[in-house]
Amino acid sequence: MLLKKIQLKTIDYKFGLTICFLLFFNSFISAQEIIPDVVAEKPVEVPSGQRQKIDGIIATVGDYIVLDSDIDKGYLEITSQGGSTKDITRCQMLGKLLEDKLYAHQAIQDSIIVSDAEVRGMMEERLNYMMQQVGDINKVVAYYKKNSVEEFKTYFADILKEQKLASEMQKKIIDAVEITPEEVRNFFKKIPKDELPTFGAEMEVAQIVVEPKVSKEDEQKVIDRLNGIRKDVLDGSSFATKAVLYSQDPGSSSSGGFYKMTRKTPFVKEFKDVAFSLAEGEISEPFKTNFGYHIIMVDKIKGQEVELRHILIAPTVSEDALKEAKERIINIRKKIESKEISFADAARTESDEKETRANGGTLVNPNTQDTRFELTKMDPTLYSQVSNLKDAEISQPLLNTDEKGKKTYKLITVTNRIEEHTADYAKDYTKIKELALKEKQINAIAKWFDEKIKDTYIKIIGEYRDCTFTNNWLKK
């Protein structure tokens, strides 16, 4: 029964997160928001059997209000993403709206700050994507039923700020939750044997990567180009505009190169060293990381946090360099096949990928931080490269192009296969720890809501007072 309770809680929690991402966070996820050309001409759709009502305030949480139309917009957003709303009641939708209002309200009480610069960066990113989808800002304005571009931008900036406040507050709660090995052990012991989870088939994978060498001449061309951009900005040009036009960083170019970071933010050391050496308004000289060459301009320094913009340009790899890299990796494969050297030792001595080199080329799953990859959840590209490999078989040289356009050659091998099995504490500790941590996070969030609801002004109006909520919004 314990595991069933965990699963029920997780389902309830996942419903909240699903609505959160579909309804609110789709503004951040560029690959998902699509604005139909004609959606603005259609009336708001609500589940069958429910009447359209005159809009008005239906709830208040602290300084925030919820309109009846906010629920209808929630349904519209989910259906525009291809989701189904037939099993989502208006009470459930209101409950999720109330959660996010409370998150945002408490974020302000806890002095969590979302800067105007950050909101502008988010706004630029979202608008650029919307424009790519529909080609006309007026269609975006019509979709959101606003009378002008400026009215829409004001409205959308408030939404983005509220979303960011809510997500930062939720992150603060979850990040504070830690779990000890003893708690993990106790969690596992409480699960009845006939209710232990089953984990799917997995494999461990290793790779050797060879990077084509870039000529000094090609590197100097990039440095000269960045110096030219730097000079233009010093002469009055917009750094943000230059980043949109020229930066090859897919994570920031559309938002004018904007990043907000602390020393704990997982950026490469070279980038952080330069970022934290600059004063406000200062622009760095071009510098190199494993991604290419950068220049950074610091917008604002707030204590241990830096708001900055950067431009990344990577040198072009010549055909001769690609040919030389392929010949090198073919020779490495021949040595492994002839037993001159093991795959792991070849990775340690020959691979250009420093993240995996020391570990004999073994890949780490970015989602779980262990070395196992569940087949049903494996990245499709990686799966296609390893699915047909037999034990100890080495792939042919593979030309790989990453999201930044960087080309490398690699060899891949499967080092271990784990069949589908019932959870084992020793073998599956990492996964069991994740389950235990998730339960503890769910309990922490539930406790947080119980405490904050008691201390916050909350009012629900009209027929919505008859709703049955997961949280005690009615303070009964």
PDB file of N, CA and C in Angstrom, residues 381-441:
ATOM      1  N   THR A 381      18.647   9.641 -30.924  1.00  0.00           N
ATOM      2  CA  THR A 381      19.880   9.585 -31.715  1.00  0.00           C
ATOM      3  C   THR A 381      20.848   8.564 -31.137  1.00  0.00           C
ATOM      4  N   LEU A 382      21.035   8.611 -29.806  1.00  0.00           N
ATOM      5  CA  LEU A 382      21.933   7.651 -29.178  1.00  0.00           C
ATOM      6  C   LEU A 382      21.404   6.229 -29.342  1.00  0.00           C
ATOM      7  N   TYR A 383      20.095   6.053 -29.196  1.00  0.00           N
ATOM      8  CA  TYR A 383      19.504   4.721 -29.326  1.00  0.00           C
ATOM      9  C   TYR A 383      19.750   4.147 -30.720  1.00  0.00           C
ATOM     10  N   SER A 384      19.583   4.983 -31.724  1.00  0.00           N
ATOM     11  CA  SER A 384      19.797   4.507 -33.103  1.00  0.00           C
ATOM     12  C   SER A 384      21.244   4.097 -33.339  1.00  0.00           C
ATOM     13  N   GLN A 385      22.166   4.686 -32.581  1.00  0.00           N
ATOM     14  CA  GLN A 385      23.580   4.373 -32.749  1.00  0.00           C
ATOM     15  C   GLN A 385      24.004   3.093 -32.036  1.00  0.00           C
ATOM     16  N   VAL A 386      23.267   2.700 -30.989  1.00  0.00           N
ATOM     17  CA  VAL A 386      23.702   1.552 -30.189  1.00  0.00           C
ATOM     18  C   VAL A 386      22.746   0.359 -30.252  1.00  0.00           C
ATOM     19  N   SER A 387      21.528   0.560 -30.754  1.00  0.00           N
ATOM     20  CA  SER A 387      20.505  -0.483 -30.651  1.00  0.00           C
ATOM     21  C   SER A 387      20.889  -1.778 -31.364  1.00  0.00           C
ATOM     22  N   ASN A 388      21.647  -1.684 -32.429  1.00  0.00           N
ATOM     23  CA  ASN A 388      22.004  -2.884 -33.193  1.00  0.00           C
ATOM     24  C   ASN A 388      23.389  -3.421 -32.855  1.00  0.00           C
ATOM     25  N   LEU A 389      24.081  -2.816 -31.901  1.00  0.00           N
ATOM     26  CA  LEU A 389      25.414  -3.282 -31.527  1.00  0.00           C
ATOM     27  C   LEU A 389      25.328  -4.521 -30.642  1.00  0.00           C
ATOM     28  N   LYS A 390      26.157  -5.487 -30.918  1.00  0.00           N
ATOM     29  CA  LYS A 390      26.255  -6.665 -30.066  1.00  0.00           C
ATOM     30  C   LYS A 390      27.209  -6.372 -28.919  1.00  0.00           C
ATOM     31  N   ASP A 391      27.260  -7.255 -27.946  1.00  0.00           N
ATOM     32  CA  ASP A 391      28.165  -7.081 -26.812  1.00  0.00           C
ATOM     33  C   ASP A 391      29.598  -6.952 -27.304  1.00  0.00           C
ATOM     34  N   ALA A 392      30.304  -5.931 -26.813  1.00  0.00           N
ATOM     35  CA  ALA A 392      31.723  -5.665 -27.119  1.00  0.00           C
ATOM     36  C   ALA A 392      31.949  -5.216 -28.562  1.00  0.00           C
ATOM     37  N   GLU A 393      30.889  -5.104 -29.345  1.00  0.00           N
ATOM     38  CA  GLU A 393      31.053  -4.627 -30.732  1.00  0.00           C
ATOM     39  C   GLU A 393      31.280  -3.116 -30.735  1.00  0.00           C
ATOM     40  N   ILE A 394      32.115  -2.656 -31.654  1.00  0.00           N
ATOM     41  CA  ILE A 394      32.426  -1.228 -31.761  1.00  0.00           C
ATOM     42  C   ILE A 394      31.787  -0.688 -33.039  1.00  0.00           C
ATOM     43  N   SER A 395      31.142   0.439 -32.915  1.00  0.00           N
ATOM     44  CA  SER A 395      30.493   1.042 -34.079  1.00  0.00           C
ATOM     45  C   SER A 395      31.527   1.476 -35.111  1.00  0.00           C
ATOM     46  N   GLN A 396      31.079   1.651 -36.332  1.00  0.00           N
ATOM     47  CA  GLN A 396      31.898   2.320 -37.334  1.00  0.00           C
ATOM     48  C   GLN A 396      32.017   3.796 -36.943  1.00  0.00           C
ATOM     49  N   PRO A 397      33.004   4.522 -37.451  1.00  0.00           N
ATOM     50  CA  PRO A 397      33.115   5.951 -37.133  1.00  0.00           C
ATOM     51  C   PRO A 397      31.831   6.702 -37.490  1.00  0.00           C
ATOM     52  N   LEU A 398      31.322   7.451 -36.542  1.00  0.00           N
ATOM     53  CA  LEU A 398      30.079   8.206 -36.714  1.00  0.00           C
ATOM     54  C   LEU A 398      30.373   9.699 -36.740  1.00  0.00           C
ATOM     55  N   LEU A 399      29.896  10.378 -37.768  1.00  0.00           N
ATOM     56  CA  LEU A 399      30.024  11.834 -37.819  1.00  0.00           C
ATOM     57  C   LEU A 399      28.870  12.432 -37.035  1.00  0.00           C
ATOM     58  N   ASN A 400      29.190  13.191 -35.997  1.00  0.00           N
ATOM     59  CA  ASN A 400      28.185  13.760 -35.105  1.00  0.00           C
ATOM     60  C   ASN A 400      28.195  15.280 -35.213  1.00  0.00           C
ATOM     61  N   THR A 401      27.019  15.877 -35.298  1.00  0.00           N
ATOM     62  CA  THR A 401      26.885  17.338 -35.307  1.00  0.00           C
ATOM     63  C   THR A 401      25.993  17.733 -34.144  1.00  0.00           C
ATOM     64  N   ASP A 402      26.535  18.511 -33.180  1.00  0.00           N
ATOM     65  CA  ASP A 402      25.730  18.870 -32.010  1.00  0.00           C
ATOM     66  C   ASP A 402      24.828  20.051 -32.305  1.00  0.00           C
ATOM     67  N   GLU A 403      24.076  20.500 -31.259  1.00  0.00           N
ATOM     68  CA  GLU A 403      23.088  21.570 -31.452  1.00  0.00           C
ATOM     69  C   GLU A 403      23.712  22.899 -31.837  1.00  0.00           C
ATOM     70  N   LYS A 404      25.024  23.047 -31.597  1.00  0.00           N
ATOM     71  CA  LYS A 404      25.708  24.288 -31.971  1.00  0.00           C
ATOM     72  C   LYS A 404      26.408  24.179 -33.318  1.00  0.00           C
ATOM     73  N   GLY A 405      26.230  23.024 -33.997  1.00  0.00           N
ATOM     74  CA  GLY A 405      26.832  22.838 -35.309  1.00  0.00           C
ATOM     75  C   GLY A 405      28.253  22.300 -35.274  1.00  0.00           C
ATOM     76  N   LYS A 406      28.758  21.959 -34.084  1.00  0.00           N
ATOM     77  CA  LYS A 406      30.120  21.453 -33.949  1.00  0.00           C
ATOM     78  C   LYS A 406      30.183  20.009 -34.428  1.00  0.00           C
ATOM     79  N   LYS A 407      31.145  19.692 -35.316  1.00  0.00           N
ATOM     80  CA  LYS A 407      31.272  18.361 -35.893  1.00  0.00           C
ATOM     81  C   LYS A 407      32.402  17.591 -35.218  1.00  0.00           C
ATOM     82  N   THR A 408      32.116  16.326 -34.893  1.00  0.00           N
ATOM     83  CA  THR A 408      33.117  15.423 -34.326  1.00  0.00           C
ATOM     84  C   THR A 408      32.882  14.023 -34.886  1.00  0.00           C
ATOM     85  N   TYR A 409      33.913  13.191 -34.797  1.00  0.00           N
ATOM     86  CA  TYR A 409      33.764  11.767 -35.109  1.00  0.00           C
ATOM     87  C   TYR A 409      33.820  10.994 -33.808  1.00  0.00           C
ATOM     88  N   LYS A 410      33.052   9.896 -33.737  1.00  0.00           N
ATOM     89  CA  LYS A 410      33.079   9.107 -32.511  1.00  0.00           C
ATOM     90  C   LYS A 410      32.879   7.625 -32.782  1.00  0.00           C
ATOM     91  N   LEU A 411      33.377   6.825 -31.836  1.00  0.00           N
ATOM     92  CA  LEU A 411      33.132   5.391 -31.783  1.00  0.00           C
ATOM     93  C   LEU A 411      32.294   5.113 -30.549  1.00  0.00           C
ATOM     94  N   ILE A 412      31.354   4.172 -30.644  1.00  0.00           N
ATOM     95  CA  ILE A 412      30.478   3.834 -29.515  1.00  0.00           C
ATOM     96  C   ILE A 412      30.495   2.329 -29.298  1.00  0.00           C
ATOM     97  N   THR A 413      30.434   1.921 -28.040  1.00  0.00           N
ATOM     98  CA  THR A 413      30.296   0.507 -27.703  1.00  0.00           C
ATOM     99  C   THR A 413      29.383   0.354 -26.493  1.00  0.00           C
ATOM    100  N   VAL A 414      28.699  -0.764 -26.411  1.00  0.00           N
ATOM    101  CA  VAL A 414      27.857  -1.083 -25.248  1.00  0.00           C
ATOM    102  C   VAL A 414      28.702  -1.887 -24.266  1.00  0.00           C
ATOM    103  N   THR A 415      28.874  -1.375 -23.058  1.00  0.00           N
ATOM    104  CA  THR A 415      29.733  -2.037 -22.067  1.00  0.00           C
ATOM    105  C   THR A 415      28.962  -2.921 -21.100  1.00  0.00           C
ATOM    106  N   ASN A 416      27.643  -2.724 -20.996  1.00  0.00           N
ATOM    107  CA  ASN A 416      26.858  -3.527 -20.064  1.00  0.00           C
ATOM    108  C   ASN A 416      25.390  -3.457 -20.442  1.00  0.00           C
ATOM    109  N   ARG A 417      24.684  -4.596 -20.266  1.00  0.00           N
ATOM    110  CA  ARG A 417      23.245  -4.638 -20.506  1.00  0.00           C
ATOM    111  C   ARG A 417      22.551  -5.128 -19.242  1.00  0.00           C
ATOM    112  N   ILE A 418      21.489  -4.455 -18.867  1.00  0.00           N
ATOM    113  CA  ILE A 418      20.717  -4.833 -17.688  1.00  0.00           C
ATOM    114  C   ILE A 418      19.298  -5.126 -18.144  1.00  0.00           C
ATOM    115  N   GLU A 419      18.842  -6.355 -17.926  1.00  0.00           N
ATOM    116  CA  GLU A 419      17.499  -6.745 -18.352  1.00  0.00           C
ATOM    117  C   GLU A 419      16.445  -6.136 -17.423  1.00  0.00           C
ATOM    118  N   GLU A 420      15.199  -6.114 -17.880  1.00  0.00           N
ATOM    119  CA  GLU A 420      14.088  -5.636 -17.045  1.00  0.00           C
ATOM    120  C   GLU A 420      14.050  -6.455 -15.757  1.00  0.00           C
ATOM    121  N   HIS A 421      13.870  -5.759 -14.621  1.00  0.00           N
ATOM    122  CA  HIS A 421      13.955  -6.460 -13.344  1.00  0.00           C
ATOM    123  C   HIS A 421      13.199  -5.710 -12.245  1.00  0.00           C
ATOM    124  N   THR A 422      12.890  -6.447 -11.181  1.00  0.00           N
ATOM    125  CA  THR A 422      12.286  -5.836  -9.996  1.00  0.00           C
ATOM    126  C   THR A 422      13.362  -5.072  -9.238  1.00  0.00           C
ATOM    127  N   ALA A 423      12.972  -3.960  -8.649  1.00  0.00           N
ATOM    128  CA  ALA A 423      13.931  -3.077  -7.973  1.00  0.00           C
ATOM    129  C   ALA A 423      14.786  -3.837  -6.964  1.00  0.00           C
ATOM    130  N   ASP A 424      16.086  -3.576  -7.030  1.00  0.00           N
ATOM    131  CA  ASP A 424      17.054  -4.157  -6.101  1.00  0.00           C
ATOM    132  C   ASP A 424      17.797  -3.006  -5.435  1.00  0.00           C
ATOM    133  N   TYR A 425      17.819  -3.001  -4.092  1.00  0.00           N
ATOM    134  CA  TYR A 425      18.376  -1.849  -3.375  1.00  0.00           C
ATOM    135  C   TYR A 425      19.818  -1.566  -3.777  1.00  0.00           C
ATOM    136  N   ALA A 426      20.641  -2.611  -3.861  1.00  0.00           N
ATOM    137  CA  ALA A 426      22.055  -2.415  -4.159  1.00  0.00           C
ATOM    138  C   ALA A 426      22.279  -1.986  -5.607  1.00  0.00           C
ATOM    139  N   LYS A 427      21.569  -2.631  -6.533  1.00  0.00           N
ATOM    140  CA  LYS A 427      21.798  -2.359  -7.953  1.00  0.00           C
ATOM    141  C   LYS A 427      21.103  -1.085  -8.426  1.00  0.00           C
ATOM    142  N   ASP A 428      20.007  -0.734  -7.775  1.00  0.00           N
ATOM    143  CA  ASP A 428      19.188   0.387  -8.256  1.00  0.00           C
ATOM    144  C   ASP A 428      19.117   1.534  -7.257  1.00  0.00           C
ATOM    145  N   TYR A 429      20.170   1.714  -6.489  1.00  0.00           N
ATOM    146  CA  TYR A 429      20.136   2.714  -5.421  1.00  0.00           C
ATOM    147  C   TYR A 429      19.784   4.112  -5.962  1.00  0.00           C
ATOM    148  N   THR A 430      20.377   4.489  -7.080  1.00  0.00           N
ATOM    149  CA  THR A 430      20.134   5.839  -7.610  1.00  0.00           C
ATOM    150  C   THR A 430      18.657   6.059  -7.921  1.00  0.00           C
ATOM    151  N   LYS A 431      18.020   5.078  -8.553  1.00  0.00           N
ATOM    152  CA  LYS A 431      16.597   5.222  -8.891  1.00  0.00           C
ATOM    153  C   LYS A 431      15.726   5.215  -7.633  1.00  0.00           C
ATOM    154  N   ILE A 432      16.072   4.354  -6.682  1.00  0.00           N
ATOM    155  CA  ILE A 432      15.305   4.305  -5.437  1.00  0.00           C
ATOM    156  C   ILE A 432      15.453   5.625  -4.676  1.00  0.00           C
ATOM    157  N   LYS A 433      16.633   6.183  -4.717  1.00  0.00           N
ATOM    158  CA  LYS A 433      16.862   7.488  -4.077  1.00  0.00           C
ATOM    159  C   LYS A 433      15.987   8.555  -4.717  1.00  0.00           C
ATOM    160  N   GLU A 434      15.845   8.512  -6.050  1.00  0.00           N
ATOM    161  CA  GLU A 434      14.998   9.485  -6.742  1.00  0.00           C
ATOM    162  C   GLU A 434      13.544   9.367  -6.287  1.00  0.00           C
ATOM    163  N   LEU A 435      13.056   8.134  -6.151  1.00  0.00           N
ATOM    164  CA  LEU A 435      11.679   7.931  -5.684  1.00  0.00           C
ATOM    165  C   LEU A 435      11.487   8.452  -4.264  1.00  0.00           C
ATOM    166  N   ALA A 436      12.474   8.141  -3.404  1.00  0.00           N
ATOM    167  CA  ALA A 436      12.391   8.596  -2.014  1.00  0.00           C
ATOM    168  C   ALA A 436      12.442  10.119  -1.937  1.00  0.00           C
ATOM    169  N   LEU A 437      13.316  10.718  -2.740  1.00  0.00           N
ATOM    170  CA  LEU A 437      13.433  12.181  -2.745  1.00  0.00           C
ATOM    171  C   LEU A 437      12.166  12.823  -3.272  1.00  0.00           C
ATOM    172  N   LYS A 438      11.580  12.224  -4.320  1.00  0.00           N
ATOM    173  CA  LYS A 438      10.346  12.785  -4.878  1.00  0.00           C
ATOM    174  C   LYS A 438       9.236  12.780  -3.839  1.00  0.00           C
ATOM    175  N   GLU A 439       9.109  11.669  -3.093  1.00  0.00           N
ATOM    176  CA  GLU A 439       8.084  11.618  -2.048  1.00  0.00           C
ATOM    177  C   GLU A 439       8.327  12.696  -1.008  1.00  0.00           C
ATOM    178  N   LYS A 440       9.588  12.886  -0.619  1.00  0.00           N
ATOM    179  CA  LYS A 440       9.901  13.887   0.397  1.00  0.00           C
ATOM    180  C   LYS A 440       9.617  15.294  -0.126  1.00  0.00           C
ATOM    181  N   GLN A 441       9.887  15.532  -1.422  1.00  0.00           N
ATOM    182  CA  GLN A 441       9.597  16.834  -2.024  1.00  0.00           C
ATOM    183  C   GLN A 441       8.092  17.090  -2.060  1.00  0.00           C
TER     184      GLN A 441
END
